Short mmCIF file of C-alpha atoms and ligand atoms in Angstrom, two decimals:
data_model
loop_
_atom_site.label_atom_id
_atom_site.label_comp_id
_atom_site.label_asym_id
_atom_site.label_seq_id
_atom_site.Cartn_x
_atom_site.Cartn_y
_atom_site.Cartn_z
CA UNK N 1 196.16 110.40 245.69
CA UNK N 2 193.75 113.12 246.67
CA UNK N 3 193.84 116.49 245.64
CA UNK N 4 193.93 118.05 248.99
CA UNK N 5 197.65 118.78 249.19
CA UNK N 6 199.48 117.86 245.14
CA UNK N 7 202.78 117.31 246.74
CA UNK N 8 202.95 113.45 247.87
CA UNK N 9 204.55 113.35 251.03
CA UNK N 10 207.35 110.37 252.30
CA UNK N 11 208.56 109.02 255.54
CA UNK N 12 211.92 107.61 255.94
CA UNK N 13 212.77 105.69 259.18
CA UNK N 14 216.05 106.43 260.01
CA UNK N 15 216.57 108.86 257.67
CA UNK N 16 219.58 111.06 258.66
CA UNK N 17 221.99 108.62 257.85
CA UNK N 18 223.81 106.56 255.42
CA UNK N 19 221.25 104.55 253.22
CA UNK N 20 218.26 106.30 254.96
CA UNK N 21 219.70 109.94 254.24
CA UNK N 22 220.06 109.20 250.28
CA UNK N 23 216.21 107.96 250.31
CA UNK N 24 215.09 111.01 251.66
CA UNK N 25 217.22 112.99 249.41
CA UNK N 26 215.91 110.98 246.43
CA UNK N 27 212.76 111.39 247.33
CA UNK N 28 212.92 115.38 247.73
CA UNK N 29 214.06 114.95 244.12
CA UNK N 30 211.06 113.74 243.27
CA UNK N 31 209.04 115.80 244.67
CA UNK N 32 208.14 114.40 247.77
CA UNK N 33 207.87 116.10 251.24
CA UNK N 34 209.64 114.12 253.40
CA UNK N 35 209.88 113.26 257.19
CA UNK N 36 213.17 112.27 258.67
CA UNK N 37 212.93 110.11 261.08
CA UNK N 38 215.75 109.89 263.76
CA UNK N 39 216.67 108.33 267.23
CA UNK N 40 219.59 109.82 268.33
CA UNK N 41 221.52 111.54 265.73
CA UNK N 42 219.56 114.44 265.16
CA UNK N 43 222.36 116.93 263.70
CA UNK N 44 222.71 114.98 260.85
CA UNK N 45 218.53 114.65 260.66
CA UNK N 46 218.12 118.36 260.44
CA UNK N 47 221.41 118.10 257.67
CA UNK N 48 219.19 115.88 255.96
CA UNK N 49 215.90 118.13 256.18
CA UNK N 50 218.26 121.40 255.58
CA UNK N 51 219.73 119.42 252.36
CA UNK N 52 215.62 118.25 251.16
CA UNK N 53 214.48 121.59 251.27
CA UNK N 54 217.14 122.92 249.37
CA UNK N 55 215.92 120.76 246.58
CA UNK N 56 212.64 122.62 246.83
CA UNK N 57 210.09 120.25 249.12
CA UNK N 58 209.20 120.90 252.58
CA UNK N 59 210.78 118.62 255.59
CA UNK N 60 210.77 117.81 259.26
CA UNK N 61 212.98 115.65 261.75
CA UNK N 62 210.51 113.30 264.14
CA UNK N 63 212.68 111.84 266.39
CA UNK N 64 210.96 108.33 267.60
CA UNK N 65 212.82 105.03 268.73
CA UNK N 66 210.94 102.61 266.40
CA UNK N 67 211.41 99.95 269.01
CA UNK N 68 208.95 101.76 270.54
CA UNK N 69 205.08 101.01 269.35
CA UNK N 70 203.81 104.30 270.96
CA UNK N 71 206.77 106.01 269.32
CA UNK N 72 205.76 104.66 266.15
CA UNK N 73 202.14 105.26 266.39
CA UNK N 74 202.66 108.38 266.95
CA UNK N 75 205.73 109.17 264.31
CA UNK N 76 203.56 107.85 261.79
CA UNK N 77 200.00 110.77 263.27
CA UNK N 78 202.18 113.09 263.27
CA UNK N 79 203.72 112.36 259.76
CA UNK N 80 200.41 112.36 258.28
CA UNK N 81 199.53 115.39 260.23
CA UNK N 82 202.52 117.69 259.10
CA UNK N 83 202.16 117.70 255.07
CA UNK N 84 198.51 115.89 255.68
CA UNK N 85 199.23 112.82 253.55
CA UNK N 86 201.27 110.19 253.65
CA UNK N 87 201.80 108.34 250.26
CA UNK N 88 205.17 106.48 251.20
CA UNK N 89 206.38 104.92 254.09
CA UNK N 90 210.42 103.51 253.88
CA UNK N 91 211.09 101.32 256.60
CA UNK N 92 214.99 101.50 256.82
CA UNK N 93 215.70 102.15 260.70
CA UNK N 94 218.52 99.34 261.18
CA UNK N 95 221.12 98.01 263.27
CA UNK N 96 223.51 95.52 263.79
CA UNK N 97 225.21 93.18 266.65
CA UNK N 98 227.47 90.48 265.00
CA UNK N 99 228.62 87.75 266.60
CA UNK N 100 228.64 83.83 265.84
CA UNK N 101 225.64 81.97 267.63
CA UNK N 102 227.87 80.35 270.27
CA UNK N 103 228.92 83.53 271.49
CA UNK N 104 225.15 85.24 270.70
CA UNK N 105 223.47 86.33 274.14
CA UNK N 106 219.90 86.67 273.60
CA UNK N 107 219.71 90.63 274.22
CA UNK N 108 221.93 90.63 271.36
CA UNK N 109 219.00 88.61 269.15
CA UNK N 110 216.01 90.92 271.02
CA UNK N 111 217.76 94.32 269.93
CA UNK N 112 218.50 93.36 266.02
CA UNK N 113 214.68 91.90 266.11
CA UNK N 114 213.18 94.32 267.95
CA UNK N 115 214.54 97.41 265.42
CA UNK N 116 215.12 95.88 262.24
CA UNK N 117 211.67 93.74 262.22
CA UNK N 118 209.29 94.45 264.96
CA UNK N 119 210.01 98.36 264.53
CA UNK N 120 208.83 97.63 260.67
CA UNK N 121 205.98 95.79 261.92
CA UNK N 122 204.62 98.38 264.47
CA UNK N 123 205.20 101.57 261.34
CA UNK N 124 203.00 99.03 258.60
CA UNK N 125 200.68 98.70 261.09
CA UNK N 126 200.55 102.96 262.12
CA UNK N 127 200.47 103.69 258.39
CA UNK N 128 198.32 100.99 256.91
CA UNK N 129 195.32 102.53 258.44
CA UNK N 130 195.73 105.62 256.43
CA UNK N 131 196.81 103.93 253.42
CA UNK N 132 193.64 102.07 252.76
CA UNK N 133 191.51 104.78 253.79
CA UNK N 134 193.53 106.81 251.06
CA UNK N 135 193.29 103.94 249.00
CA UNK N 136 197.06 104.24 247.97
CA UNK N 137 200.23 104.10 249.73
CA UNK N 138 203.66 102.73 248.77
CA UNK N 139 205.57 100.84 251.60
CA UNK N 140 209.17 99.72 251.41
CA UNK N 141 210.69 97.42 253.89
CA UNK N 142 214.52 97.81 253.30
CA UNK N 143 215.81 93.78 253.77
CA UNK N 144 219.25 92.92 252.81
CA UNK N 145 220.98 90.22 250.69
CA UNK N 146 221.69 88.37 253.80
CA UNK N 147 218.20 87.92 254.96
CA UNK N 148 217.86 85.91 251.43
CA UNK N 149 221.21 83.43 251.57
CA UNK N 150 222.73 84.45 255.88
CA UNK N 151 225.53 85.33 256.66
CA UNK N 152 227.78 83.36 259.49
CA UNK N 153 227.84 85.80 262.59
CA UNK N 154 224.76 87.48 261.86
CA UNK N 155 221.79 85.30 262.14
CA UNK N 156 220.01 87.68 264.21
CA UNK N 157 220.61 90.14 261.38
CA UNK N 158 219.51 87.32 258.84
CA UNK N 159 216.66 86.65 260.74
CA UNK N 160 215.56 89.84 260.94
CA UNK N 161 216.19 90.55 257.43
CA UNK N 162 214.29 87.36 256.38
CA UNK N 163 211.48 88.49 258.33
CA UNK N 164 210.68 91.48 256.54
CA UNK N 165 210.86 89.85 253.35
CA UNK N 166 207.68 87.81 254.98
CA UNK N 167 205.67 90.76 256.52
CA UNK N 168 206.44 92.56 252.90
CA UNK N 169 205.11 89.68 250.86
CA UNK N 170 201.89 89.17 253.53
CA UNK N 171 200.81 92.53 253.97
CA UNK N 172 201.23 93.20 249.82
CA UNK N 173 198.65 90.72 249.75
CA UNK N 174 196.12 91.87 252.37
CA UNK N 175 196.49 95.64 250.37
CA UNK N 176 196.66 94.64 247.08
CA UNK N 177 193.10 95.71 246.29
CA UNK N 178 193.39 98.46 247.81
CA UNK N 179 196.37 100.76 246.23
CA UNK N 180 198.83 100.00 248.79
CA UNK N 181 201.86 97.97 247.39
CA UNK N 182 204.53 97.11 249.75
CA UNK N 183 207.82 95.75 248.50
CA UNK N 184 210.84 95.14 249.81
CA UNK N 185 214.91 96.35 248.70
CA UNK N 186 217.31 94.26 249.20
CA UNK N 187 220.82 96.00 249.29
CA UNK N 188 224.64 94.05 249.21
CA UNK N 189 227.22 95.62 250.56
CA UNK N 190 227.13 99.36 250.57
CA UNK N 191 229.48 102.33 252.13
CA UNK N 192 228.03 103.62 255.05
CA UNK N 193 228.92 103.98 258.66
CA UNK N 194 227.40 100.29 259.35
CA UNK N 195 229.94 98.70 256.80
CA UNK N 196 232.28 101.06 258.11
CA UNK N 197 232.40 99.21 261.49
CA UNK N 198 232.96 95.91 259.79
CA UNK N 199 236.86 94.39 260.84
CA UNK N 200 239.13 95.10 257.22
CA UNK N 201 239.01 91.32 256.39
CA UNK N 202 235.16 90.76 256.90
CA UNK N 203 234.78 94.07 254.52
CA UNK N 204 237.65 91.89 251.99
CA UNK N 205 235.73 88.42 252.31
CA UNK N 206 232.07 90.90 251.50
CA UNK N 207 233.78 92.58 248.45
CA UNK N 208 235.46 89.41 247.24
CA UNK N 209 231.74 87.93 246.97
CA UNK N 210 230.70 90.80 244.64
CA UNK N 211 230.46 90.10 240.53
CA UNK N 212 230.39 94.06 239.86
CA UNK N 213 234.19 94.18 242.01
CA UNK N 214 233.15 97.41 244.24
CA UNK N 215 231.08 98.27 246.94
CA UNK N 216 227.51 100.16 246.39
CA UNK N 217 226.72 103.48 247.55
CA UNK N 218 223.54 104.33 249.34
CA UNK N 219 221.95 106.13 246.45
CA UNK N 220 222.00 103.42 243.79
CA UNK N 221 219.96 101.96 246.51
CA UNK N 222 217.61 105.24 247.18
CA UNK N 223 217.48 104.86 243.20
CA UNK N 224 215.48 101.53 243.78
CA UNK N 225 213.54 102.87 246.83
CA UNK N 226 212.45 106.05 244.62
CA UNK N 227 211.42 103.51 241.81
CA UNK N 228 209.34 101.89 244.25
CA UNK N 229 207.55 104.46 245.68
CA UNK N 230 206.25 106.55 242.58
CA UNK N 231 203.08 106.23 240.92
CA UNK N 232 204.36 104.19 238.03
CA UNK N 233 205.34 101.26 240.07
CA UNK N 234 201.28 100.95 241.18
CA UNK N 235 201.44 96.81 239.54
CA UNK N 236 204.61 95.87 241.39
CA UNK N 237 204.00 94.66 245.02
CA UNK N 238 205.28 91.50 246.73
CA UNK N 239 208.44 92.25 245.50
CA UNK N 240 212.15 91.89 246.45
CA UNK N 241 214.75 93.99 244.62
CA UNK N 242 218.49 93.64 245.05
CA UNK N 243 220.73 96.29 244.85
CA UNK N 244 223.43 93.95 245.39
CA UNK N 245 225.85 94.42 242.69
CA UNK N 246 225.19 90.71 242.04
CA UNK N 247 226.26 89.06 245.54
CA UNK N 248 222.96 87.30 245.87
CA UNK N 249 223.11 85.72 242.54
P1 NAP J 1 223.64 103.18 259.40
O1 NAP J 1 224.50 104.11 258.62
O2 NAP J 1 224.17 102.50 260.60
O3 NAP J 1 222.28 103.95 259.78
C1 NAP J 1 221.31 103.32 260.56
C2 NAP J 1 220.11 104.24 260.66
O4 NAP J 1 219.09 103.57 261.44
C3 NAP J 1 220.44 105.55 261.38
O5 NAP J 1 219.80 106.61 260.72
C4 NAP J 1 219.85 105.34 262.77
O6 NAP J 1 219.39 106.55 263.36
C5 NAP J 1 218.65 104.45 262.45
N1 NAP J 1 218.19 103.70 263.62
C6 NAP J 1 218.82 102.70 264.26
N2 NAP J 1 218.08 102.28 265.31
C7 NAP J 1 216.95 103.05 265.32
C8 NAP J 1 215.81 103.10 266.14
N3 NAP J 1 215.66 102.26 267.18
N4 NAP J 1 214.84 103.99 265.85
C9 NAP J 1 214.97 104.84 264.79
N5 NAP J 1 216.05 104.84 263.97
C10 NAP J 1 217.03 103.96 264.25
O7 NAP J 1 223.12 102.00 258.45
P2 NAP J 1 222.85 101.94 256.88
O8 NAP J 1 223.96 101.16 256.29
O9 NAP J 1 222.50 103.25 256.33
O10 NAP J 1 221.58 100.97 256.88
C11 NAP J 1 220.27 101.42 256.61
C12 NAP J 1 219.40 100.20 256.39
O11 NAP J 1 219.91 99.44 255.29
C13 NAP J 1 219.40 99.24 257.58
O12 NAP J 1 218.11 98.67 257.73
C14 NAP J 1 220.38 98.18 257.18
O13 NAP J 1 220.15 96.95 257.80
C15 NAP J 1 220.12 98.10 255.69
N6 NAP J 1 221.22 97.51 254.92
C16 NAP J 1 222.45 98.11 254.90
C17 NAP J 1 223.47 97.51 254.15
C18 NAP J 1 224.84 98.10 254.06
O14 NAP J 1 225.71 97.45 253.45
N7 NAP J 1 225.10 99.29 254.60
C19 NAP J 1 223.22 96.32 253.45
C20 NAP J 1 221.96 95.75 253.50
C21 NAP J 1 220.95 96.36 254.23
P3 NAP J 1 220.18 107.21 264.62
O15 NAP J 1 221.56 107.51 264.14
O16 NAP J 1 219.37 108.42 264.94
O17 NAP J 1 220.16 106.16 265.69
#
């Protein structure tokens, strides 16, 4: 890291919410500056930055649609340009539009694609840049259990899912050698508003296939994220990690 600024600073797609408002929070814990990203819900993204600087880091909200590759281009400039770093990049901007295949219209496969994958896709590509002119970095593509075994009704989910494990494992090795690791987390089935949505017996048939018998919260997965993105983890890239509770076992 350089000695410019000594506080590492983190950006968190989708950060105001759910999974992506525990990362940031975990992160300001660690001493990160941190940049919420939001789309659309930007009370709870200045919650989130109000709740990280409590903890005694600086934070911004950047609203940016990462569907968007000028959005992201320029999320990721001016990231780098407000704490002028950026050491950790957390792609976790996700959504969701379940339905079996027979019934799947292909604006429902474009939208799940275009912001789970393709949104991860154009950030790596914004931050990579810096990162190897740094010569370290930390990215984190937050996959899911279901992009490693499906799930019936969600194979645009799955797919998406799957594909980040691939763009995590590809671009690890085109920045191995040069301090960037990128690795991907891989939660189950955790509380948040997307879960929330799910009909009772979907969220009955998810917890059934659980070993631990509960559902996860979204900071045992931040827990993983934070692991991921500190110095120590420098040898561990190419990685998946479930925080699944043992559902993908
Ligand atoms: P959530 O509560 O629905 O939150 C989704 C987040 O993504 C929100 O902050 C939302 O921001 C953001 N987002 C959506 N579309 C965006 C866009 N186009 N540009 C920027 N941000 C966008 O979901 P969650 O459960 O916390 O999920 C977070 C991540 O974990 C997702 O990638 C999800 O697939 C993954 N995951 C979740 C579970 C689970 O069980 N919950 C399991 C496995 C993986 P706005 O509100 O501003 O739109």
């Amino acid at each position: 890291m350089s000695e410019q600024n000594i506080r590492p600073a983190a950006l968190v797609t989708g950060g105001g919410r759910g999974i992506g408002r525990a990362i940031c929070l975990e992160l300001a814990k660690a001493g990160f500056n941190v940049c919420v990203n939001y789309a659309s819900s930007s009370a709870a993204a200045e919650q989130t930055v109000a709740d990280c600087i409590a903890l005694g880091v600086e934070a911004v909200a950047l609203q940016a649609d990462v569907t968007s590759p000028a959005d992201c281009q320029n999320l990721v400039d001016t990231a780098a340009k407000t704490f002028g770093r950026l050491d950790v990049l957390v792609n976790n901007a996700g959504v969701t539009a379940d339905k079996l295949i027979l019934r799947m219209q292909e604006e429902d496969f474009d939208k799940v694609i275009s912001a789970n994958l393709k949104g991860a896709f154009f950030c790596c590509k914004a931050a990579c840049k810096l990162m190897m002119r740094q010569r370290y970095g930390r990215i984190i593509n937050i996959s899911s259990v279901v992009g490693l075994h499906g799930n019936a009704g969600q194979s645009n989910y799955a797919a998406s899912k799957a594909g980040l494990i691939g763009l995590t494992k590809s671009l690890a090795k085109e920045f191995a050698a040069r301090g960037v690791t990128v690795n991907a987390v891989a939660p189950g089935f955790i509380g948040t508003d997307m879960t929330d949505a799910m009909p009772e017996a979907a969220k009955q048939a998810a917890l059934g296939s659980v070993p631990a018998g509960r559902i996860g919260n979204a900071e045992e997965v931040a827990a993983a994220v934070a692991f991921l993105a500190g110095q120590s983890a420098g040898y561990i890239t190419g990685q998946v990690l479930c925080v699944d509770g043992g559902m993908g076992m």
